[in-house]
Short mmCIF file of C-alpha atoms and ligand atoms in Angstrom, two decimals:
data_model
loop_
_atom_site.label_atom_id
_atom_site.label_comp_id
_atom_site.label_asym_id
_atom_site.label_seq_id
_atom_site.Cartn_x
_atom_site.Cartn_y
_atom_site.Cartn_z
CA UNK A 123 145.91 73.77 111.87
CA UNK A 124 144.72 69.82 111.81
CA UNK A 125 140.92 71.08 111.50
CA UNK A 126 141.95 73.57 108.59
CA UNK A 127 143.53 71.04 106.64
CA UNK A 128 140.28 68.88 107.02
CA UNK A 129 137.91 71.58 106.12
CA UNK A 130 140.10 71.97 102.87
CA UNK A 131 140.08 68.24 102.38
CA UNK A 132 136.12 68.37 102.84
CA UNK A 133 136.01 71.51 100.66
CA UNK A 134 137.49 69.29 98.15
CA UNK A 135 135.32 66.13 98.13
CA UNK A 136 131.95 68.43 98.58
CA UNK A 137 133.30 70.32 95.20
CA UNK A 138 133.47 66.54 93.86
CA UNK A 139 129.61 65.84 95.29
CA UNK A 140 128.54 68.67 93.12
CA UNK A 141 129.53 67.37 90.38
CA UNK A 142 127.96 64.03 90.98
CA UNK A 143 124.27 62.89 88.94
CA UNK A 144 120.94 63.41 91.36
CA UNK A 145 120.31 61.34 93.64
CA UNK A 146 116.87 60.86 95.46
CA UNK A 147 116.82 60.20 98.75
CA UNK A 148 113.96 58.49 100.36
CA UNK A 149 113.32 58.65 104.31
CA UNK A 150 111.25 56.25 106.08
CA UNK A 151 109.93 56.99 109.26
CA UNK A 152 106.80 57.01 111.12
CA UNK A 153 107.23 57.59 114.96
CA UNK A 154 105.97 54.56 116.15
CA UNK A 155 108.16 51.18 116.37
CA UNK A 156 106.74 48.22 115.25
CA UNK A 157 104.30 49.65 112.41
CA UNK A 158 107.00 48.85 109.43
CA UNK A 159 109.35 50.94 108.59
CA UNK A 160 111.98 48.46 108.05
CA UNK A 161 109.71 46.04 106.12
CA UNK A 162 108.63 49.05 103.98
CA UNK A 163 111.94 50.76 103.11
CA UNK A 164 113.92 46.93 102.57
CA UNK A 165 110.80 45.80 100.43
CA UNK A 166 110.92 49.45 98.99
CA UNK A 167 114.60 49.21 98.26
CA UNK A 168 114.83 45.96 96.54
CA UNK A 169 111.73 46.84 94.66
CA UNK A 170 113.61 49.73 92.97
CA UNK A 171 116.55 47.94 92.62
CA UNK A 172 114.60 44.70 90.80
CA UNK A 173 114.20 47.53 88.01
CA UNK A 174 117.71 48.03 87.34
CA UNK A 175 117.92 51.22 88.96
CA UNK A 176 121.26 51.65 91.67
CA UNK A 177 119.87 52.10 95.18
CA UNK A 178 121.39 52.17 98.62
CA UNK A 179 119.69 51.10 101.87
CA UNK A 180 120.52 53.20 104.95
CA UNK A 181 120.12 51.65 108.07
CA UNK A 182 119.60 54.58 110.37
CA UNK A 183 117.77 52.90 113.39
CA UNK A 184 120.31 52.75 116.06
CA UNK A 185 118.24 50.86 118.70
CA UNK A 186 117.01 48.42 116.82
CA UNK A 187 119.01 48.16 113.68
CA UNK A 188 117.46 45.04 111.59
CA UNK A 189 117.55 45.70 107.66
CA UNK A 190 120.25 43.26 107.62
CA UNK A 191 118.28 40.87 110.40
CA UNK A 192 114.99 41.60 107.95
CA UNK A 193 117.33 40.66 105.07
CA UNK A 194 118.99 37.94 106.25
CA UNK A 195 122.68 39.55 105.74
CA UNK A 196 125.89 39.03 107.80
CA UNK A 197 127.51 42.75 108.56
CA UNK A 198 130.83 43.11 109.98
CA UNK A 199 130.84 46.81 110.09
CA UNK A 200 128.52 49.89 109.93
CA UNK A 201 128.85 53.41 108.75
CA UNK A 202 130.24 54.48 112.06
CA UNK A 203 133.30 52.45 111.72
CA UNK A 204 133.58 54.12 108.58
CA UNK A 205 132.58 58.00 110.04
CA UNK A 206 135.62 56.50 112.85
CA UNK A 207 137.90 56.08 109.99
CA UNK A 208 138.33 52.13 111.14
CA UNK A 209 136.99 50.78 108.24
CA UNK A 210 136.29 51.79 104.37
CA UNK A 211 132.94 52.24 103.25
CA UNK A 212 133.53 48.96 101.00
CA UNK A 213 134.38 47.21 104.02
CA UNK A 214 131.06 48.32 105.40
CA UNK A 215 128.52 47.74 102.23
CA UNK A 216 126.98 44.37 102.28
CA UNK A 217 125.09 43.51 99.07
CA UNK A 218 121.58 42.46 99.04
CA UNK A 219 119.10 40.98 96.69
CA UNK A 220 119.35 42.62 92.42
CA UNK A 221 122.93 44.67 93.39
CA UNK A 222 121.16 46.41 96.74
CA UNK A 223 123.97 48.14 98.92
CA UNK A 224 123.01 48.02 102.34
CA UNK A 225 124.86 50.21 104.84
CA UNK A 226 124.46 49.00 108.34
CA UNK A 227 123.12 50.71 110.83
CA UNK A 228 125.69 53.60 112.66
CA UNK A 229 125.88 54.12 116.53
CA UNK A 230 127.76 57.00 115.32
CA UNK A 231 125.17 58.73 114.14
CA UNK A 232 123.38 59.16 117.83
CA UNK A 233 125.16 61.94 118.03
CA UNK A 234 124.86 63.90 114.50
CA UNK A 235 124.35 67.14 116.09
CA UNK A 236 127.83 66.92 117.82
CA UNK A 237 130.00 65.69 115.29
CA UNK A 238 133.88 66.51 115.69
CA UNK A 239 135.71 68.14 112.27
CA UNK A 240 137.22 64.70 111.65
CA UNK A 241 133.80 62.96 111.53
CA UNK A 242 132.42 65.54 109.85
CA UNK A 243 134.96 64.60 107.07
CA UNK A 244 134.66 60.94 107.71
CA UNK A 245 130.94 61.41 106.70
CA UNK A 246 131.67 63.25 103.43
CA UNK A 247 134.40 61.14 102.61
CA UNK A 248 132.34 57.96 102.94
CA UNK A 249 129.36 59.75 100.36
CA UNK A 250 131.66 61.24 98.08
CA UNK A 251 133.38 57.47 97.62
CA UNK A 252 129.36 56.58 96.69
CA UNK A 253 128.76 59.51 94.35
CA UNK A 254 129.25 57.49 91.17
CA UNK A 255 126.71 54.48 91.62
CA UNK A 256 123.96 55.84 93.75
CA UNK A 257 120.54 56.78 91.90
CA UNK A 258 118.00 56.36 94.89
CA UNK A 259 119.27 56.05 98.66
CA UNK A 260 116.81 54.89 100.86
CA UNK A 261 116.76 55.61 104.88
CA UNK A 262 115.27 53.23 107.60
CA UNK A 263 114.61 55.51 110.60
CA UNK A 264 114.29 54.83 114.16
CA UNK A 265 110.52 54.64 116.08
CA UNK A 266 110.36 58.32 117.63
CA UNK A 267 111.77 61.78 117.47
CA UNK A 268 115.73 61.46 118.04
CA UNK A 269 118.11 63.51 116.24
CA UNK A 270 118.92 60.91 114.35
CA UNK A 271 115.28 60.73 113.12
CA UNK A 272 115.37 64.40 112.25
CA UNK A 273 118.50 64.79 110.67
CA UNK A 274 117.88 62.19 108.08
CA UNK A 275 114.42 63.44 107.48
CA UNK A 276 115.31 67.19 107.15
CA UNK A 277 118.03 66.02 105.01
CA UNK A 278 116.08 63.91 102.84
CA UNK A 279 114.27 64.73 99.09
CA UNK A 280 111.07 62.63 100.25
CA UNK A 281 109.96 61.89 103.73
CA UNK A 282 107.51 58.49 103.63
CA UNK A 283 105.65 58.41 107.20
CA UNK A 284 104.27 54.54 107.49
CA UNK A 285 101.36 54.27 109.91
CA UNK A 286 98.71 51.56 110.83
CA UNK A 287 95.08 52.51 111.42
CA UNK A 288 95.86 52.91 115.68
CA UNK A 289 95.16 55.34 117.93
CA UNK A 290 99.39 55.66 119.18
CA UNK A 291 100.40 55.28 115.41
CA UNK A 292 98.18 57.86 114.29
CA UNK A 293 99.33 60.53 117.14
CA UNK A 294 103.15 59.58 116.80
CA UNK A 295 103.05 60.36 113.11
CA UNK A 296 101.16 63.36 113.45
CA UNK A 297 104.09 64.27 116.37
CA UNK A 298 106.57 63.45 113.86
CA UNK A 299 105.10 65.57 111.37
CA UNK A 300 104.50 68.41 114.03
CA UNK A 301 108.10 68.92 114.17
CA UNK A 302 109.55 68.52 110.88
CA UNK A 303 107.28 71.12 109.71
CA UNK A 304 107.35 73.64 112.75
CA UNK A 305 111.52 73.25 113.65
CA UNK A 306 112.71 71.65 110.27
CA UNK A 307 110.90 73.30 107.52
CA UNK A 308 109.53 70.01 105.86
CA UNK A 309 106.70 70.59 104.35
CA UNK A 310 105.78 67.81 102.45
CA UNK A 311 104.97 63.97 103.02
CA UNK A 312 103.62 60.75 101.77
CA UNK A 313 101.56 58.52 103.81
CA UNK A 314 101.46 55.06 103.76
CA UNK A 315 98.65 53.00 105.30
CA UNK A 316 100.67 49.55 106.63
CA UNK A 317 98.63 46.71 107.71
CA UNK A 318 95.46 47.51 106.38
CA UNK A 319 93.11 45.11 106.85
CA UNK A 320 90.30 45.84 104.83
CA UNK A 321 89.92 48.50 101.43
CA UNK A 322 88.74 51.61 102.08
CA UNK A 323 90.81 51.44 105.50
CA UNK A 324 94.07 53.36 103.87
CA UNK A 325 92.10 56.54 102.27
CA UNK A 326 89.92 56.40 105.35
CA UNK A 327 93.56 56.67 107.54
CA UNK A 328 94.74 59.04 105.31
CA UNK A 329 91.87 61.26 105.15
CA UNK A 330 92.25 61.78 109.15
CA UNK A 331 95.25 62.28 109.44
CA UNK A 332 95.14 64.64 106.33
CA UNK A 333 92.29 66.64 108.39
CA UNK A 334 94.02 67.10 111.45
CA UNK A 335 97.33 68.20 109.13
CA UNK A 336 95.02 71.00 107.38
CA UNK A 337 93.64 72.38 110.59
CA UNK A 338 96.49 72.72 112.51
CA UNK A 339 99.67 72.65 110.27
CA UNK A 340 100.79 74.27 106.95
CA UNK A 341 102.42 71.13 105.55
CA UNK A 342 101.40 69.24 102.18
CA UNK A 343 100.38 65.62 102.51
CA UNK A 344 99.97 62.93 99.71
CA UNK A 345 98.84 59.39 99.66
CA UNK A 346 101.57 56.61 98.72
CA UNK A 347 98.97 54.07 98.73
CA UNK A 348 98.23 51.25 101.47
CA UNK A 349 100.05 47.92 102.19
CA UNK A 350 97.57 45.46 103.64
CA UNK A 351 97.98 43.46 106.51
CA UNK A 352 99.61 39.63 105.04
CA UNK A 353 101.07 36.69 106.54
CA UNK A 354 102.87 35.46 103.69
CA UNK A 355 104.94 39.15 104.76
CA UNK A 356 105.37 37.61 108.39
CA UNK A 357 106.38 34.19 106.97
CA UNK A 358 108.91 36.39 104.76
CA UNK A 359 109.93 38.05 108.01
CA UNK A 360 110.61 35.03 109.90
CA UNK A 361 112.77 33.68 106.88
CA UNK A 362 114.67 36.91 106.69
CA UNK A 363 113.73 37.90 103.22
CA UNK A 364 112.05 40.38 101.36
CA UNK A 365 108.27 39.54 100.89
CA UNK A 366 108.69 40.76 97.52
CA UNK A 367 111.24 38.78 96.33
CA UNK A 368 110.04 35.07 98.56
CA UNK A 369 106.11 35.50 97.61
CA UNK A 370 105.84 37.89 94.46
CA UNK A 371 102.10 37.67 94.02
CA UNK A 372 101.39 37.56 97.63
CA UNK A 373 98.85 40.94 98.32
CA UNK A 374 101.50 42.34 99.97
CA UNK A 375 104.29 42.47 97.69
CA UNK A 376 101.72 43.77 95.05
CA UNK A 377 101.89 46.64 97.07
CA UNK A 378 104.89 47.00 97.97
CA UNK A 379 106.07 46.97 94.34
CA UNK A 380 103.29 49.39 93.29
CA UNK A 381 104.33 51.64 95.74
CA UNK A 382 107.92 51.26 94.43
CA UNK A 383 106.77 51.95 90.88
CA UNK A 384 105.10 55.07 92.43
CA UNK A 385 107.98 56.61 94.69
CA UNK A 386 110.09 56.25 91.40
CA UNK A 387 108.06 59.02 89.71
CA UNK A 388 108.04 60.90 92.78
CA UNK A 389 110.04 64.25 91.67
CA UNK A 390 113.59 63.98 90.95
CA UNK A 391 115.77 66.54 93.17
CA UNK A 392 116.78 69.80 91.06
CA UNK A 393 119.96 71.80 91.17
CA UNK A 394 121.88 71.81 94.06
CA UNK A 395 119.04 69.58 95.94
CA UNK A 396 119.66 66.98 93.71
CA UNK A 397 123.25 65.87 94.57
CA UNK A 398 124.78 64.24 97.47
CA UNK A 399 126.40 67.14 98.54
CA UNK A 400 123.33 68.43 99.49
CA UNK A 401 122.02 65.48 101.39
CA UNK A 402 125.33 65.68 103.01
CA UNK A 403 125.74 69.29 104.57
CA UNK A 404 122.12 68.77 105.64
CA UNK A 405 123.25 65.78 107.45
CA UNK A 406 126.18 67.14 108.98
CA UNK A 407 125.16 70.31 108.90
CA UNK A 408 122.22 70.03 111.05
CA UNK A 409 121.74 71.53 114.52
CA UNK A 410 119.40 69.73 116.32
CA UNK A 411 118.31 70.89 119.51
CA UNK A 412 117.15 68.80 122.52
CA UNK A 413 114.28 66.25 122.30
CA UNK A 414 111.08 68.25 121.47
CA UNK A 415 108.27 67.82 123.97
CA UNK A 416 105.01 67.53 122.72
CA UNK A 417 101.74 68.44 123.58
N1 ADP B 129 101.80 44.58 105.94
C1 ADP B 129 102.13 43.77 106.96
N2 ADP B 129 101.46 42.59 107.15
C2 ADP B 129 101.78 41.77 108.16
N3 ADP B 129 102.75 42.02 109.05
C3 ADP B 129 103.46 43.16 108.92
C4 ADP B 129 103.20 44.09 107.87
N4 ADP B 129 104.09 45.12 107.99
C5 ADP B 129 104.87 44.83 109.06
N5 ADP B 129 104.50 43.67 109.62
C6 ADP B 129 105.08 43.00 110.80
O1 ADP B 129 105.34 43.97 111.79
C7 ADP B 129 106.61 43.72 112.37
C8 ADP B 129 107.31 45.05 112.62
O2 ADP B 129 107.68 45.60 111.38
P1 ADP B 129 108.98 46.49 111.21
O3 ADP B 129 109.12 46.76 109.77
O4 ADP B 129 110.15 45.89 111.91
O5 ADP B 129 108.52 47.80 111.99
P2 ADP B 129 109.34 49.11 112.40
O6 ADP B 129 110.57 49.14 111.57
O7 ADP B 129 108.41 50.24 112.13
O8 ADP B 129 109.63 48.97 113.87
C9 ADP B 129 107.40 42.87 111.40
O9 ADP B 129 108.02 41.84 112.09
C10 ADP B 129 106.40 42.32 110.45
O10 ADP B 129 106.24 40.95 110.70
MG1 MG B 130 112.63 49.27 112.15
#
């Protein structure tokens, strides 16, 4: 009876998602910890946002979740307060720099796969209260091949895979894209070269990883560009602010904002891919099996 009454309640708020304007949402990931996912999707985010565009940054890394750490933000309580029903999703936003909303990471979201009816509403209830002021929602992944990961890759309109010119970054990202394209049907996927430390080194990353893509998978891959190695980003780091916004001309940042300038004439989502709703019942919707194994 209970769970009938929610799935007419989500019914409802879905029917408002479709009515909603596109939104395009970005996934970060990568595999590998450590080779700068959050640096890339916070620097990403604020980049869009400097141009007046309204964008959301999902913290999705459970283990380690440090957008707001990165960012230099005080959070009180994440998304899976919210998905709990313990908190609003106002109560959970923390703004960041040029009107970024910045949705701490949610432990609740280990678990996507096994939702119960009520968080299933609790997660549609939290995105439908967004519908109206969203334009490009960002997601920070966790290193490796959770659900988590998965889920908010599948779900996702764009699926950025950051990876450094090393031997365990290069075969976790070619892992990563093993799966979303053999058990998730994703088929397409920007690289980004991080930490490059000398020109020529991102096409030359790309290019390999592009060959061993074309031999053995049926995916798409494009180059988003390369972000070379710069310690005016680690001094950023260590001050908890966005390279982009403490050293602006820094090589870095140049980047970063290119690549922001780029991802913003990456496709907008059509139809019924374009709207929350969609991004949503992908989310919960998903069925995620148990950890792939990989050869
Ligand atoms: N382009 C870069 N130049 C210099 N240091 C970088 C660069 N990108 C990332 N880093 C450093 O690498 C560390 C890990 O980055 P992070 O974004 O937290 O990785 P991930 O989210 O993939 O685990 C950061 O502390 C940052 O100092
Ligand atoms: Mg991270």
């Amino acid at each position: 009876m209970r769970d009938d009454r929610l799935k007419a309640t989500q019914a409802a708020r879905l029917r408002e998602l479709n009515s909603s304007r596109p939104v395009k949402v970005i996934a970060v990931t990568g595999g590998k910890g450590g080779v700068g996912k959050t640096t890339v999707s916070s620097n990403l985010a604020v980049s869009i946002a400097a141009t007046g565009r309204d964008v959301m940054l999902v913290d999705a890394d459970l283990g380690l979740a440090n957008v707001d750490v990165l960012l230099g933000l005080h959070t009180r309580f994440h998304l899976g307060h919210v998905v709990a029903g313990q908190c609003a999703l106002e109560d959970a936003i923390v703004t960041g720099p040029h009107g970024l909303q910045i949705v701490p990471a949610a432990s609740g979201f280990q678990h996507m796969a096994s939702l119960s009816a009520a968080e299933h509403a609790g997660i549609i209830r939290a995105f439908s209260d967004l519908y109206h002021r969203v334009e490009v929602l960002v997601v920070d992944t966790a290193a490796g091949l959770s659900d988590s990961v998965l889920t908010f890759s599948r779900a996702a309109h764009h699926v950025l895979i950051v990876v450094c010119d090393e031997p365990a970054s290069i075969t976790d990202a070619y892992a990563l894209i093993k799966v979303l394209s053999r058990e998730h049907g994703v088929q397409r996927f920007q690289i980004l070269a991080n930490q490059t430390r000398r020109s020529g080194e991102g096409p030359a990353l790309y290019d390999k990883i592009s060959r061993v893509c074309d031999r053995f998978l049926n995916v798409t891959l494009e180059f988003a560009g390369s972000v070379p190695y710069d310690d005016y980003l680690r001094r950023a780091v260590q001050h908890q602010t966005a390279v982009v916004e403490a050293y602006p001309a820094s090589i870095s940042s140049i980047a970063l904002k290119n690549l922001a300038s780029k991802a913003d004439k990456w496709s907008a989502p059509q139809g019924a891919r374009g709207h929350l709703e969609f991004f949503v019942e992908r989310m919960v919707g998903a069925r995620i099996g148990p950890a792939t194994v990989l050869q």
